[in-house]
mmCIF file of C-alpha atoms in Angstrom:
data_model
loop_
_atom_site.group_PDB
_atom_site.id
_atom_site.type_symbol
_atom_site.label_atom_id
_atom_site.label_comp_id
_atom_site.label_asym_id
_atom_site.label_seq_id
_atom_site.Cartn_x
_atom_site.Cartn_y
_atom_site.Cartn_z
ATOM 1 C CA MET A 1 -14.575 -16.278 -6.146
ATOM 2 C CA ILE A 2 -13.472 -13.227 -3.809
ATOM 3 C CA SER A 3 -13.989 -9.826 -5.688
ATOM 4 C CA LEU A 4 -11.706 -6.933 -4.476
ATOM 5 C CA TYR A 5 -12.575 -3.437 -5.559
ATOM 6 C CA GLY A 6 -9.797 -1.212 -6.141
ATOM 7 C CA HIS A 7 -7.409 0.083 -8.905
ATOM 8 C CA PRO A 8 -3.944 -1.453 -9.873
ATOM 9 C CA PHE A 9 -2.313 2.134 -9.225
ATOM 10 C CA SER A 10 -3.720 2.263 -5.585
ATOM 11 C CA SER A 11 -1.338 1.673 -2.793
ATOM 12 C CA TYR A 12 -3.983 0.429 -0.513
ATOM 13 C CA THR A 13 -5.363 -2.014 -3.172
ATOM 14 C CA TRP A 14 -1.831 -3.213 -3.449
ATOM 15 C CA LYS A 15 -1.687 -3.920 0.164
ATOM 16 C CA ALA A 16 -4.840 -6.170 -0.145
ATOM 17 C CA GLU A 17 -3.742 -7.696 -3.158
ATOM 18 C CA ILE A 18 -0.249 -8.724 -1.665
ATOM 19 C CA ALA A 19 -1.978 -10.371 1.069
ATOM 20 C CA LEU A 20 -4.340 -12.285 -1.181
ATOM 21 C CA HIS A 21 -1.294 -13.398 -3.304
ATOM 22 C CA SER A 22 0.872 -14.549 -0.189
ATOM 23 C CA CYS A 23 -1.934 -16.663 0.831
ATOM 24 C CA GLY A 24 -2.709 -18.122 -2.727
ATOM 25 C CA ILE A 25 -6.371 -16.950 -2.719
ATOM 26 C CA GLU A 26 -7.801 -16.225 -6.108
ATOM 27 C CA TYR A 27 -9.781 -13.073 -6.451
ATOM 28 C CA ARG A 28 -11.246 -10.938 -9.098
ATOM 29 C CA LEU A 29 -9.931 -7.161 -9.118
ATOM 30 C CA ARG A 30 -13.249 -5.080 -9.982
ATOM 31 C CA GLN A 31 -11.380 -1.874 -11.278
ATOM 32 C CA VAL A 32 -12.857 1.307 -9.857
ATOM 33 C CA ASP A 33 -12.638 4.211 -12.391
ATOM 34 C CA PRO A 34 -15.129 6.305 -14.634
ATOM 35 C CA GLY A 35 -15.089 3.506 -17.086
ATOM 36 C CA HIS A 36 -16.537 1.126 -14.619
ATOM 37 C CA PRO A 37 -19.655 2.943 -13.143
ATOM 38 C CA ASP A 38 -21.102 -0.202 -11.389
ATOM 39 C CA ASN A 39 -18.013 -0.779 -9.460
ATOM 40 C CA THR A 40 -17.663 2.811 -8.461
ATOM 41 C CA ALA A 41 -21.494 2.373 -7.348
ATOM 42 C CA PHE A 42 -20.499 -0.556 -5.081
ATOM 43 C CA VAL A 43 -17.623 1.423 -3.293
ATOM 44 C CA ALA A 44 -19.814 4.290 -3.054
ATOM 45 C CA GLU A 45 -22.239 2.185 -1.020
ATOM 46 C CA HIS A 46 -19.889 -0.059 0.836
ATOM 47 C CA GLY A 47 -16.403 1.946 1.169
ATOM 48 C CA GLY A 48 -16.991 3.524 4.558
ATOM 49 C CA PRO A 49 -17.801 7.141 4.949
ATOM 50 C CA PHE A 50 -15.525 8.524 2.499
ATOM 51 C CA ALA A 51 -16.333 5.825 -0.097
ATOM 52 C CA LYS A 52 -12.702 4.383 -0.202
ATOM 53 C CA PHE A 53 -11.305 1.407 -1.701
ATOM 54 C CA PRO A 54 -10.187 -1.421 -1.264
ATOM 55 C CA VAL A 55 -13.297 -3.239 -0.673
ATOM 56 C CA LEU A 56 -13.710 -7.159 -0.494
ATOM 57 C CA GLU A 57 -16.619 -9.026 -1.182
ATOM 58 C CA GLU A 58 -16.742 -12.744 -0.227
ATOM 59 C CA GLU A 59 -18.854 -15.186 -2.185
ATOM 60 C CA ASP A 60 -21.295 -15.526 0.856
ATOM 61 C CA GLY A 61 -21.812 -11.548 0.387
ATOM 62 C CA THR A 62 -19.696 -10.636 3.471
ATOM 63 C CA ILE A 63 -18.072 -7.125 2.542
ATOM 64 C CA VAL A 64 -15.032 -5.728 4.310
ATOM 65 C CA PHE A 65 -13.562 -2.263 3.607
ATOM 66 C CA GLU A 66 -10.124 -0.956 4.382
ATOM 67 C CA ALA A 67 -6.808 -2.692 3.603
ATOM 68 C CA SER A 68 -5.947 -3.619 7.102
ATOM 69 C CA SER A 69 -9.288 -4.778 8.057
ATOM 70 C CA ILE A 70 -9.291 -7.024 4.838
ATOM 71 C CA ILE A 71 -6.180 -8.559 6.182
ATOM 72 C CA GLU A 72 -7.718 -9.035 9.652
ATOM 73 C CA HIS A 73 -10.625 -10.648 8.082
ATOM 74 C CA LEU A 74 -8.522 -12.973 5.985
ATOM 75 C CA VAL A 75 -6.634 -14.190 9.097
ATOM 76 C CA ALA A 76 -9.749 -14.834 11.023
ATOM 77 C CA THR A 77 -11.530 -16.759 8.408
ATOM 78 C CA ARG A 78 -8.606 -18.658 6.735
ATOM 79 C CA PRO A 79 -6.085 -20.934 8.130
ATOM 80 C CA GLU A 80 -3.628 -20.343 5.206
ATOM 81 C CA ALA A 81 -3.648 -16.569 6.162
ATOM 82 C CA ALA A 82 -2.383 -17.345 9.649
ATOM 83 C CA HIS A 83 1.240 -16.023 8.597
ATOM 84 C CA LEU A 84 -0.081 -12.702 7.969
ATOM 85 C CA ILE A 85 -0.375 -11.709 11.704
ATOM 86 C CA PRO A 86 2.150 -14.483 13.374
ATOM 87 C CA ALA A 87 0.778 -14.954 17.095
ATOM 88 C CA ASP A 88 4.426 -14.434 18.650
ATOM 89 C CA ARG A 89 4.868 -11.024 16.998
ATOM 90 C CA ALA A 90 1.112 -9.939 16.498
ATOM 91 C CA LEU A 91 1.464 -6.659 18.486
ATOM 92 C CA GLU A 92 4.642 -5.722 16.589
ATOM 93 C CA ILE A 93 3.020 -6.580 13.252
ATOM 94 C CA ARG A 94 -0.042 -4.746 13.788
ATOM 95 C CA ASN A 95 1.983 -1.488 15.140
ATOM 96 C CA LEU A 96 4.253 -1.672 12.165
ATOM 97 C CA ASP A 97 1.263 -1.922 9.838
ATOM 98 C CA ARG A 98 0.069 1.395 11.419
ATOM 99 C CA VAL A 99 3.400 3.140 10.950
ATOM 100 C CA PHE A 100 3.738 2.420 7.339
ATOM 101 C CA ASP A 101 0.016 3.215 6.786
ATOM 102 C CA ASN A 102 0.117 6.481 8.905
ATOM 103 C CA TYR A 103 3.440 7.756 8.939
ATOM 104 C CA VAL A 104 4.817 6.720 5.383
ATOM 105 C CA MET A 105 2.078 6.338 3.020
ATOM 106 C CA ASN A 106 -0.277 8.965 4.498
ATOM 107 C CA VAL A 107 2.350 11.554 5.124
ATOM 108 C CA MET A 108 3.519 10.875 1.412
ATOM 109 C CA ASN A 109 -0.005 11.530 0.130
ATOM 110 C CA VAL A 110 -0.014 15.140 1.586
ATOM 111 C CA ALA A 111 2.811 16.231 -0.946
ATOM 112 C CA VAL A 112 0.734 14.164 -3.825
ATOM 113 C CA LEU A 113 -2.491 16.108 -2.728
ATOM 114 C CA GLU A 114 -0.807 19.221 -2.973
ATOM 115 C CA GLN A 115 0.322 18.707 -6.266
ATOM 116 C CA LEU A 116 -3.130 17.887 -7.240
ATOM 117 C CA ARG A 117 -4.617 20.805 -5.529
ATOM 118 C CA ALA A 118 -2.371 23.431 -7.424
ATOM 119 C CA PRO A 119 -0.301 21.520 -10.149
ATOM 120 C CA ASP A 120 1.087 24.887 -11.464
ATOM 121 C CA ALA A 121 1.711 26.629 -8.116
ATOM 122 C CA PRO A 122 1.763 24.089 -5.269
ATOM 123 C CA ASP A 123 2.877 24.797 -1.885
ATOM 124 C CA THR A 124 6.498 23.774 -2.120
ATOM 125 C CA ALA A 125 7.053 24.394 1.613
ATOM 126 C CA ARG A 126 4.531 21.957 2.581
ATOM 127 C CA GLN A 127 5.942 19.597 0.191
ATOM 128 C CA ASP A 128 9.395 20.101 1.679
ATOM 129 C CA GLU A 129 7.928 19.479 5.193
ATOM 130 C CA VAL A 130 6.650 16.133 3.874
ATOM 131 C CA ARG A 131 10.056 15.228 2.487
ATOM 132 C CA ALA A 132 11.404 16.138 6.008
ATOM 133 C CA GLN A 133 8.887 13.865 7.742
ATOM 134 C CA LEU A 134 9.665 10.801 5.618
ATOM 135 C CA ARG A 135 13.451 11.275 6.314
ATOM 136 C CA ARG A 136 12.510 11.091 10.066
ATOM 137 C CA VAL A 137 10.396 8.135 9.639
ATOM 138 C CA TYR A 138 12.826 6.494 7.377
ATOM 139 C CA ALA A 139 15.397 6.898 10.144
ATOM 140 C CA TRP A 140 13.212 5.405 12.801
ATOM 141 C CA LEU A 141 12.556 2.399 10.649
ATOM 142 C CA GLU A 142 15.942 1.776 9.592
ATOM 143 C CA PRO A 143 16.873 -0.393 12.782
ATOM 144 C CA LYS A 144 13.695 -2.530 12.393
ATOM 145 C CA ALA A 145 13.927 -2.918 8.524
ATOM 146 C CA ASP A 146 16.263 -5.936 8.407
ATOM 147 C CA ALA A 147 13.755 -8.074 10.165
ATOM 148 C CA LEU A 148 11.012 -7.199 7.419
ATOM 149 C CA GLY A 149 10.222 -8.480 4.124
ATOM 150 C CA ARG A 150 10.963 -12.205 4.825
ATOM 151 C CA ASP A 151 9.021 -15.064 3.482
ATOM 152 C CA PRO A 152 6.364 -15.662 4.448
ATOM 153 C CA LEU A 153 5.033 -12.046 4.235
ATOM 154 C CA THR A 154 3.179 -10.363 7.146
ATOM 155 C CA MET A 155 0.614 -7.686 7.384
ATOM 156 C CA ALA A 156 3.501 -5.203 8.069
ATOM 157 C CA ASP A 157 5.135 -6.286 4.916
ATOM 158 C CA CYS A 158 1.779 -5.988 2.988
ATOM 159 C CA ALA A 159 1.694 -2.464 4.186
ATOM 160 C CA ALA A 160 5.478 -1.824 3.555
ATOM 161 C CA ALA A 161 5.787 -2.645 0.004
ATOM 162 C CA PRO A 162 3.450 0.119 -1.309
ATOM 163 C CA ALA A 163 4.208 2.540 1.312
ATOM 164 C CA LEU A 164 8.059 2.307 0.447
ATOM 165 C CA PHE A 165 7.358 1.886 -3.132
ATOM 166 C CA TYR A 166 5.641 5.294 -3.629
ATOM 167 C CA ALA A 167 7.321 7.114 -0.731
ATOM 168 C CA ASP A 168 10.859 6.663 -2.412
ATOM 169 C CA TRP A 169 9.247 8.461 -5.388
ATOM 170 C CA VAL A 170 8.720 11.402 -3.236
ATOM 171 C CA GLU A 171 11.501 11.252 -1.196
ATOM 172 C CA GLU A 172 14.110 8.612 -2.130
ATOM 173 C CA ILE A 173 15.496 6.540 0.673
ATOM 174 C CA GLY A 174 19.034 7.673 1.158
ATOM 175 C CA PRO A 175 22.508 6.125 1.780
ATOM 176 C CA ASP A 176 22.019 6.626 5.541
ATOM 177 C CA CYS A 177 19.291 4.049 5.556
ATOM 178 C CA PRO A 178 20.837 1.181 3.814
ATOM 179 C CA ASN A 179 18.638 -1.391 5.612
ATOM 180 C CA LEU A 180 15.463 0.265 4.666
ATOM 181 C CA LYS A 181 16.559 0.782 1.115
ATOM 182 C CA ALA A 182 17.337 -2.984 0.991
ATOM 183 C CA LEU A 183 14.091 -3.733 2.238
ATOM 184 C CA ARG A 184 12.219 -2.007 -0.390
ATOM 185 C CA GLU A 185 14.399 -3.694 -3.093
ATOM 186 C CA ARG A 186 13.711 -7.127 -1.412
ATOM 187 C CA LEU A 187 9.988 -6.491 -1.357
ATOM 188 C CA ASN A 188 9.810 -5.207 -4.889
ATOM 189 C CA ALA A 189 11.540 -8.628 -5.918
ATOM 190 C CA MET A 190 8.850 -10.772 -4.256
ATOM 191 C CA PRO A 191 6.477 -12.301 -6.758
ATOM 192 C CA GLU A 192 3.365 -11.099 -4.625
ATOM 193 C CA VAL A 193 4.525 -7.637 -4.874
ATOM 194 C CA HIS A 194 5.996 -7.333 -8.326
ATOM 195 C CA ALA A 195 2.700 -8.486 -9.647
ATOM 196 C CA CYS A 196 1.222 -5.335 -8.437
ATOM 197 C CA ILE A 197 4.148 -3.297 -9.806
ATOM 198 C CA ASP A 198 3.706 -4.883 -12.983
ATOM 199 C CA ALA A 199 -0.143 -4.248 -13.217
ATOM 200 C CA ALA A 200 0.205 -0.575 -12.179
ATOM 201 C CA TYR A 201 3.059 0.306 -14.802
ATOM 202 C CA PRO A 202 0.626 1.539 -17.507
ATOM 203 C CA PHE A 203 -0.626 4.193 -15.099
ATOM 204 C CA ARG A 204 2.791 5.633 -14.000
ATOM 205 C CA PRO A 205 1.998 8.772 -16.119
ATOM 206 C CA LEU A 206 -0.754 9.636 -13.522
ATOM 207 C CA PHE A 207 1.578 10.142 -10.561
ATOM 208 C CA PRO A 208 1.050 13.762 -9.927
ATOM 209 C CA LEU A 209 4.689 14.489 -9.050
ATOM 210 C CA GLY A 210 5.862 12.682 -11.989
ATOM 211 C CA ALA A 211 7.290 9.048 -11.708
ATOM 212 C CA PRO A 212 11.025 8.405 -11.882
ATOM 213 C CA ASP A 213 12.423 6.139 -14.370
ATOM 214 C CA ARG A 214 12.849 3.391 -11.906
ATOM 215 C CA ASP A 215 10.834 0.908 -9.663
#
C-alpha cells in the first residue's frame, strides 16, 4: 500500500489526500509529528531541501515529495488518475493549481507565520496586508470559480479545497465573491474533501489565529 507522510491538519497533505481519494487509491497516512519520530526522520531525509511534507512512498520504493509533484506522478503512472489533469484543460488546470498554492495558500500562511513569530505582539500591519492580498486574489478567481469544483475533481480542485478552506479563516470570502464562496462550500461538501475536514477537526485549536466556529 502507498504511504503518505504528512499531517491531518496540513493543507498540502490534504491536497495529496484529496487526489488519492478521488482516484480510489488506498493509502496509509503516516503522521509526521513529535510522537512519530520515524516518520519525521523519513521526511527529513526525503522531503526536499526544507524537509517538507507531504511525501509519497510507493510500494516499489519510489519516493515523491511536494503535493503537485505527487499528483503529476499519479497521473503519469495510473490511468484512474487521468481526470486530475484532463488533456484538454492541462495548461489551465496547472496554472490554477499554482495560483491556489502561491497566491492563496502561501499568502495566507504569511499571516499565520507572523502570529507564530510573535503571538503576543504580531505585526498587524503585515497581517492586514495579507488580508488585502487575499481579497485581491478572491476577486481574480471569482469569474473562474463556477467552472471549478465539479465531478471529477482536477488538480486545481485539489489545491483549491484546502487553500480556500484555510484562507477563509484568515479573510472570509465576502458577498462580492458569491461564486468563490459557493465553490468553497461545494468543495467542502465533496466526500474526498469532507474526509480531510473530519480528520483535521481535533487539531483546530492549533490554528494560530484561532479557528472560527464553522467549516
